[in-house]
mmCIF file of C-alpha atoms in Angstrom:
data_model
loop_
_atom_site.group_PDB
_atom_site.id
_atom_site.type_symbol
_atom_site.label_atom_id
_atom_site.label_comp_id
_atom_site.label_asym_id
_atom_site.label_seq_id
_atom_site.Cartn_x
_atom_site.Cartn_y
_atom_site.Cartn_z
ATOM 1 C CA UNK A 21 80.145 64.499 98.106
ATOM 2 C CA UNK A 22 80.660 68.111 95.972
ATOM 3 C CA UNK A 23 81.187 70.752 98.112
ATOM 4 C CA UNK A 24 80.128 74.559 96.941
ATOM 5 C CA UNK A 25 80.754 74.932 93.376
ATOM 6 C CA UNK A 26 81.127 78.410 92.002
ATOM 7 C CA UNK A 27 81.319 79.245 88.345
ATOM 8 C CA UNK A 28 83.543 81.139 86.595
ATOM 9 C CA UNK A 29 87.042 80.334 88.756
ATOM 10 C CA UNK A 30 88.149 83.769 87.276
ATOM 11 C CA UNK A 31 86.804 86.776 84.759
ATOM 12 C CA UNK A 32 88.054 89.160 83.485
ATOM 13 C CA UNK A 33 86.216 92.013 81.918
ATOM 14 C CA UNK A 34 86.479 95.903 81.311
ATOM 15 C CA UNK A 35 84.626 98.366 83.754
ATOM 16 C CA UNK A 36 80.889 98.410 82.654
ATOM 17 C CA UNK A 37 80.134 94.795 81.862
ATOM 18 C CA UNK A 38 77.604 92.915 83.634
ATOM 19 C CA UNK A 39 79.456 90.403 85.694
ATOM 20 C CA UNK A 40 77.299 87.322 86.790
ATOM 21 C CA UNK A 41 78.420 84.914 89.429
ATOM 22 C CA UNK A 42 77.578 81.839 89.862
ATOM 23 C CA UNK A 43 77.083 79.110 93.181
ATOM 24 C CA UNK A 44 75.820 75.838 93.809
ATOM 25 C CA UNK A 45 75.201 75.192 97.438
ATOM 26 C CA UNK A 46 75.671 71.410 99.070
ATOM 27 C CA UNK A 47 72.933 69.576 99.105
ATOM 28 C CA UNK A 48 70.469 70.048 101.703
ATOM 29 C CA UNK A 49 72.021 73.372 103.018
ATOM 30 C CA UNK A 50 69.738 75.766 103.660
ATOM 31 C CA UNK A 51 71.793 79.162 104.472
ATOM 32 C CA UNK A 52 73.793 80.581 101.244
ATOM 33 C CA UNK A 53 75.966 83.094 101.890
ATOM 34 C CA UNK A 54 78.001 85.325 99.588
ATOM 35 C CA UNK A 55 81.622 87.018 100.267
ATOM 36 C CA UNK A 56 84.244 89.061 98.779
ATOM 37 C CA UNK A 57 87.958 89.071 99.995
ATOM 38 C CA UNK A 58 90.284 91.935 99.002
ATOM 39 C CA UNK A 59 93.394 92.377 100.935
ATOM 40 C CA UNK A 60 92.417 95.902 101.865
ATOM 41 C CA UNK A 61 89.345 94.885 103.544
ATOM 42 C CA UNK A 62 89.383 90.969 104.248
ATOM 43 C CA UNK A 63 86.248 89.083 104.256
ATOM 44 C CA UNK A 64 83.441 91.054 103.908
ATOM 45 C CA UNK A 65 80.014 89.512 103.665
ATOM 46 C CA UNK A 66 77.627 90.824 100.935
ATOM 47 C CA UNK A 67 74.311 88.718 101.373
ATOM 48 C CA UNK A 68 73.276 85.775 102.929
ATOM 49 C CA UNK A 69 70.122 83.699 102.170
ATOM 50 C CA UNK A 70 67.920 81.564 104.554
ATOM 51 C CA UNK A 71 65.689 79.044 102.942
ATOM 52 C CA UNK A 72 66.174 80.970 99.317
ATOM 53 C CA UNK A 73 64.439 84.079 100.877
ATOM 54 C CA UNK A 74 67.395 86.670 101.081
ATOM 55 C CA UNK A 75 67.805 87.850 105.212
ATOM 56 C CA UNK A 76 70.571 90.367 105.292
ATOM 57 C CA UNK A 77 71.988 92.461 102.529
ATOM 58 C CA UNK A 78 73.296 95.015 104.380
ATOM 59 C CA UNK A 79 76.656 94.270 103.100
ATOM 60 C CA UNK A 80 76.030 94.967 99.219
ATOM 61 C CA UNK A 81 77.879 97.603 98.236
ATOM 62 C CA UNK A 82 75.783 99.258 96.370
ATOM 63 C CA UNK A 83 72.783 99.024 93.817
ATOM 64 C CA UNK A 84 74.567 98.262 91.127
ATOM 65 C CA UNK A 85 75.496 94.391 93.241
ATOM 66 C CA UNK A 86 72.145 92.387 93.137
ATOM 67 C CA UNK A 87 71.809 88.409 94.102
ATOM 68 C CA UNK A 88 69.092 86.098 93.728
ATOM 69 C CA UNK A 89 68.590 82.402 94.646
ATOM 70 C CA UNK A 90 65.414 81.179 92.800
ATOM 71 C CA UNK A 91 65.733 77.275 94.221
ATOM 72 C CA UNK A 92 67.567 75.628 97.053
ATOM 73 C CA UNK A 93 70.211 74.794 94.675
ATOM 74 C CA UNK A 94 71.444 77.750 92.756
ATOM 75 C CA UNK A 95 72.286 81.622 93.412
ATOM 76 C CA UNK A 96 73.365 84.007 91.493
ATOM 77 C CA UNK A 97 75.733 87.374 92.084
ATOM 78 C CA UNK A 98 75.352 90.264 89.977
ATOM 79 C CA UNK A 99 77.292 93.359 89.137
ATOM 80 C CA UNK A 100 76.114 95.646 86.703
ATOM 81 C CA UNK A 101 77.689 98.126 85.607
ATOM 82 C CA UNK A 102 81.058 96.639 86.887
ATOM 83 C CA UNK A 103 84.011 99.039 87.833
ATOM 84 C CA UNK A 104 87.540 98.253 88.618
ATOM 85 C CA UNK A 105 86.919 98.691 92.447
ATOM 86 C CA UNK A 106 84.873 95.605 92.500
ATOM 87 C CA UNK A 107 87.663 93.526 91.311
ATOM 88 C CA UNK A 108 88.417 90.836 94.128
ATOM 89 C CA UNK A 109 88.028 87.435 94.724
ATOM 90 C CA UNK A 110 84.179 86.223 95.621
ATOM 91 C CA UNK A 111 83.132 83.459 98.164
ATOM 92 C CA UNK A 112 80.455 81.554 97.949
ATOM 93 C CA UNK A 113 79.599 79.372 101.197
ATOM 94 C CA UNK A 114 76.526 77.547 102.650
ATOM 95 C CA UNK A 115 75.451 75.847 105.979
ATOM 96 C CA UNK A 116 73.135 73.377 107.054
ATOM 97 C CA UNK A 117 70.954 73.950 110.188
ATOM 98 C CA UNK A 118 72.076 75.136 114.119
ATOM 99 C CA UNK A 119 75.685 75.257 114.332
ATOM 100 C CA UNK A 120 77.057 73.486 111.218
ATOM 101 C CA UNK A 121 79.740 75.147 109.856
ATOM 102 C CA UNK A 122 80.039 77.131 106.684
ATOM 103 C CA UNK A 123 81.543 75.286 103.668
ATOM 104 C CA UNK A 124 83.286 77.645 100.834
ATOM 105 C CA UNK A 125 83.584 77.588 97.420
ATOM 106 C CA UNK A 126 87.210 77.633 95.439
ATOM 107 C CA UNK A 127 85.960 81.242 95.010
ATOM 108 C CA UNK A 128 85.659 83.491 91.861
ATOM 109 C CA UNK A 129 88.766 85.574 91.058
ATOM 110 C CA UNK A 130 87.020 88.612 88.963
ATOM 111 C CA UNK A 131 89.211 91.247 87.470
ATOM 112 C CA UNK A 132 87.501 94.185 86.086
ATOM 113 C CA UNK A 133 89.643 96.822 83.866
ATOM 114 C CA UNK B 38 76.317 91.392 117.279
ATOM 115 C CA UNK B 39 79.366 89.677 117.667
ATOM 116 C CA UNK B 40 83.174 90.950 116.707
ATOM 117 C CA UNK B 41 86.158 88.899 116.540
ATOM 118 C CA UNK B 42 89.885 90.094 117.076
ATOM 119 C CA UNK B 43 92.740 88.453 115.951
ATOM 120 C CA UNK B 44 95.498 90.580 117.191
ATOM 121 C CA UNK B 45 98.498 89.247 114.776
ATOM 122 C CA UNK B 46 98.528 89.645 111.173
ATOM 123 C CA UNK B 47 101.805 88.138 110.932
ATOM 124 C CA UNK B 48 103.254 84.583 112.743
ATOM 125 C CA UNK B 49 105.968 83.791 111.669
ATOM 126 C CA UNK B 50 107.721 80.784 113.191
ATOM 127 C CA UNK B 51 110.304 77.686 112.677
ATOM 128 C CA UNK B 52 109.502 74.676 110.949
ATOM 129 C CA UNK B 53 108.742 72.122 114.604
ATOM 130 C CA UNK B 54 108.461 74.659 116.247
ATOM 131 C CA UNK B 55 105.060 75.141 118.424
ATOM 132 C CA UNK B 56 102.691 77.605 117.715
ATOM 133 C CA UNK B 57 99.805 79.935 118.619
ATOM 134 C CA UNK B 58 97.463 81.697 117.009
ATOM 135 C CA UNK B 59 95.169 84.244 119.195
ATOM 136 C CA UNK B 60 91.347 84.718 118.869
ATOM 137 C CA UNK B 61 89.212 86.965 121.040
ATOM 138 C CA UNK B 62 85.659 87.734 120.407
ATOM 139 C CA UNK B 63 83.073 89.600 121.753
ATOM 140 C CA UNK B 64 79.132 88.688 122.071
ATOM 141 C CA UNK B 65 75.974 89.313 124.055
ATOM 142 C CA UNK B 66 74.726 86.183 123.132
ATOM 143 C CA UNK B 67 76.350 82.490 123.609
ATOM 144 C CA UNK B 68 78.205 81.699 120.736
ATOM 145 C CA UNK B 69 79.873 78.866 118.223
ATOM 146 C CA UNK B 70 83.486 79.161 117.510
ATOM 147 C CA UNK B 71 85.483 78.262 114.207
ATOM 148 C CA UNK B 72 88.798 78.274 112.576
ATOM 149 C CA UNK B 73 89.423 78.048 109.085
ATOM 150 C CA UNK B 74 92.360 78.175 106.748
ATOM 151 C CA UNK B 75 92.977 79.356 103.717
ATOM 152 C CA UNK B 76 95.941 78.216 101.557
ATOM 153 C CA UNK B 77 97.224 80.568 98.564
ATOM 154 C CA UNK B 78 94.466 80.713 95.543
ATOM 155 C CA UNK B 79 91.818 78.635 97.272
ATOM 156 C CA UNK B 80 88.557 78.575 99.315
ATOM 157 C CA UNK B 81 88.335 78.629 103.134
ATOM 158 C CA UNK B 82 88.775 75.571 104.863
ATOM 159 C CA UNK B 83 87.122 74.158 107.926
ATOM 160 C CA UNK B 84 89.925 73.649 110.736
ATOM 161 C CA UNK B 85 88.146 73.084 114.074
ATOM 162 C CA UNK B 86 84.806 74.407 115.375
ATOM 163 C CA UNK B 87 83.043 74.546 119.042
ATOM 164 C CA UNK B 88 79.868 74.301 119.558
ATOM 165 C CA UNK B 89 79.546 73.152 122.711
ATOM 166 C CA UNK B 90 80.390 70.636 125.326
ATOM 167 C CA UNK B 91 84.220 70.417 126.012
ATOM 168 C CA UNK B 92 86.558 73.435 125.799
ATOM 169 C CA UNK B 93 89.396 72.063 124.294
ATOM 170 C CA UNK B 94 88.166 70.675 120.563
ATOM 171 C CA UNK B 95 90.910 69.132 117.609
ATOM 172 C CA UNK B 96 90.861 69.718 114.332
ATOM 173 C CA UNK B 97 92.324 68.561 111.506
ATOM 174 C CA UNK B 98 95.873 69.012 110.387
ATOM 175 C CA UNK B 99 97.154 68.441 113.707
ATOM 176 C CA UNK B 100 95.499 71.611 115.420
ATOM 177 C CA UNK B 101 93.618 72.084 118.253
ATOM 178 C CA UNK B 102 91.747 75.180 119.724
ATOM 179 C CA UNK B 103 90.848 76.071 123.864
ATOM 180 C CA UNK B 104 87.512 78.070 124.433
ATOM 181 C CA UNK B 105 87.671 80.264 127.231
ATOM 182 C CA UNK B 106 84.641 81.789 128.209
ATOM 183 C CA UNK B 107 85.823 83.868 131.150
ATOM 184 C CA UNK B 108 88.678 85.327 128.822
ATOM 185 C CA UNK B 109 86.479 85.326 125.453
ATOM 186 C CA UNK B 110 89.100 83.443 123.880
ATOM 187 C CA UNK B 111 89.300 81.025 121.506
ATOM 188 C CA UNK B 112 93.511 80.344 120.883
ATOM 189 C CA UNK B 113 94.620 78.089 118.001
ATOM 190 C CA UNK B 114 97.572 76.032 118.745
ATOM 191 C CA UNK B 115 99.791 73.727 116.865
ATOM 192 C CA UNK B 116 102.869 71.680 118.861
ATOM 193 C CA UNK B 117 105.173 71.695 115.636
ATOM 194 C CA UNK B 118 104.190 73.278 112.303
ATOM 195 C CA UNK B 119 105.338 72.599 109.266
ATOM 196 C CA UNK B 120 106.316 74.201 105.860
ATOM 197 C CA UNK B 121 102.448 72.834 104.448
ATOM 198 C CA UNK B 122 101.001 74.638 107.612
ATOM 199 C CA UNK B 123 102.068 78.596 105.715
ATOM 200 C CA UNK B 124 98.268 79.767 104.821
ATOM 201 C CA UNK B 125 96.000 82.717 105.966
ATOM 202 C CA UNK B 126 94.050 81.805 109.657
ATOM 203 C CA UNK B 127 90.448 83.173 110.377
ATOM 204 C CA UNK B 128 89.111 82.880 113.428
ATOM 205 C CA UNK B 129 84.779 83.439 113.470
ATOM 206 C CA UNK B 130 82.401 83.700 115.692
ATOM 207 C CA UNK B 131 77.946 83.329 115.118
ATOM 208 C CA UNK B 132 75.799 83.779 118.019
ATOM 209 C CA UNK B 133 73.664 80.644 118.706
ATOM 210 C CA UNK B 134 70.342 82.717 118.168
ATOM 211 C CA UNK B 135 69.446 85.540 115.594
ATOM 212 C CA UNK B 136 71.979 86.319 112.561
ATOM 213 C CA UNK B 137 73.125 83.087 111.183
ATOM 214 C CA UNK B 138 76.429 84.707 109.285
ATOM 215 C CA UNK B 139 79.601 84.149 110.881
ATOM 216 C CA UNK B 140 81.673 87.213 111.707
ATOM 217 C CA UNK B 141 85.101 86.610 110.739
ATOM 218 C CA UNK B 142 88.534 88.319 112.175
ATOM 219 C CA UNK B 143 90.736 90.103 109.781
ATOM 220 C CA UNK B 144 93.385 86.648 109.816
ATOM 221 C CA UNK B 145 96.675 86.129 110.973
ATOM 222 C CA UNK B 146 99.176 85.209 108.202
ATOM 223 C CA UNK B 147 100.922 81.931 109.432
ATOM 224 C CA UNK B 148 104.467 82.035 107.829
ATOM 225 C CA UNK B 149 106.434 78.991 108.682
ATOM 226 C CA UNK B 150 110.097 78.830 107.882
ATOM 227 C CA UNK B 151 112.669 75.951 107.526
#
């Protein structure tokens, strides 16, 4: 079975771009959830979706981070305008119902310059 | 809300040699319990979870992890590691009712030396 699939593996852009990240979920998951790892601050969690209807986004950075998942199999991160700060390596993960564990993506290594 | 504590950033530790990796957490609600690893350049990986039912649950990889309740514990341990078993450790916690996102600790580097 595919696990998470995230698109791009890595990008690398100059500050001000729009950045757009990309996950597939397994099948049949219902929670999406998106993270961003930087060695100064671990695993933080940006957003997390329940049934596609976004539940928590208290850890988005700021307004210029947005996500969206318009179907159960597809969800989209974006940064716009990007700045060097944001640069870190972004987890995707998603969960099927009670307990189940979370199952990550290979993650998305985004430079921004 | 739920926290998670994972006291040592750094293990390091002799190839066969046994190890343990500490967990404590913190929760007003019951709670499920996971490990994951994370080798250089890649995703987090699944090691062992607890949802319920016995307190002492194996993983894969040779690892197993002991929930202790009274202690709010959840220890990872390992008789002998080896050279492959050098990766980041997380240690999370979700409460089995409201928020669904796991809290993670901040990891505990696992550095394993011949």
């Amino acid at each position: 079975d595919a696990g998470v699939i995230q698109s791009p593996r890595h990008e690398v852009t100059e500050m001000g771009q729009e950045v757009t990240l990309r996950c597939k979920p397994i099948s049949g998951h219902n929670s999406l959830f998106w993270y961003r790892q930087t060695m100064m601050r671990g695993l933080e969690l940006l957003i997390y979706f329940n049934n596609n209807v976004p539940i928590d986004d208290s850890g988005m950075p700021e307004d210029r981070f947005s996500a969206k998942m318009p179907n159960a199999s597809f969800s989209t991160l974006k940064i716009q305008p990007s700045e060097p700060r944001d640069s870190a390596v972004y987890f995707c993960a998603s969960r099927g119902q009670g307990g189940q564990p979370q199952h990550f993506g290979d993650g998305t290594r985004l430079s921004i310059l | 809300a739920q926290s998670v504590t994972q006291l040592d950033s750094q293990v390091p530790v002799f190839e066969e040699a046994p190890v343990e990796l500490r967990c404590n957490y913190s929760s007003s609600v019951s709670v499920y319990l996971f490990w994951y690893v994370q080798y250089p350049n890649q995703g987090l990986q699944l090691l062992l979870k607890y949802l319920s039912g016995s307190t002492l649950v194996k993983g894969i990889n040779g690892f197993e992890a002991e929930f202790n309740k009274s202690q709010t514990s959840f220890h990872l341990r390992k008789p002998s590691v080896h050279i492959s078993d050098t990766a980041e450790y997380f240690c999370a916690v979700v409460g089995d009712t409201g928020r669904r996102a796991l809290t993670f600790g901040s990891g505990t580097r696992l550095q394993v030396q011949p």
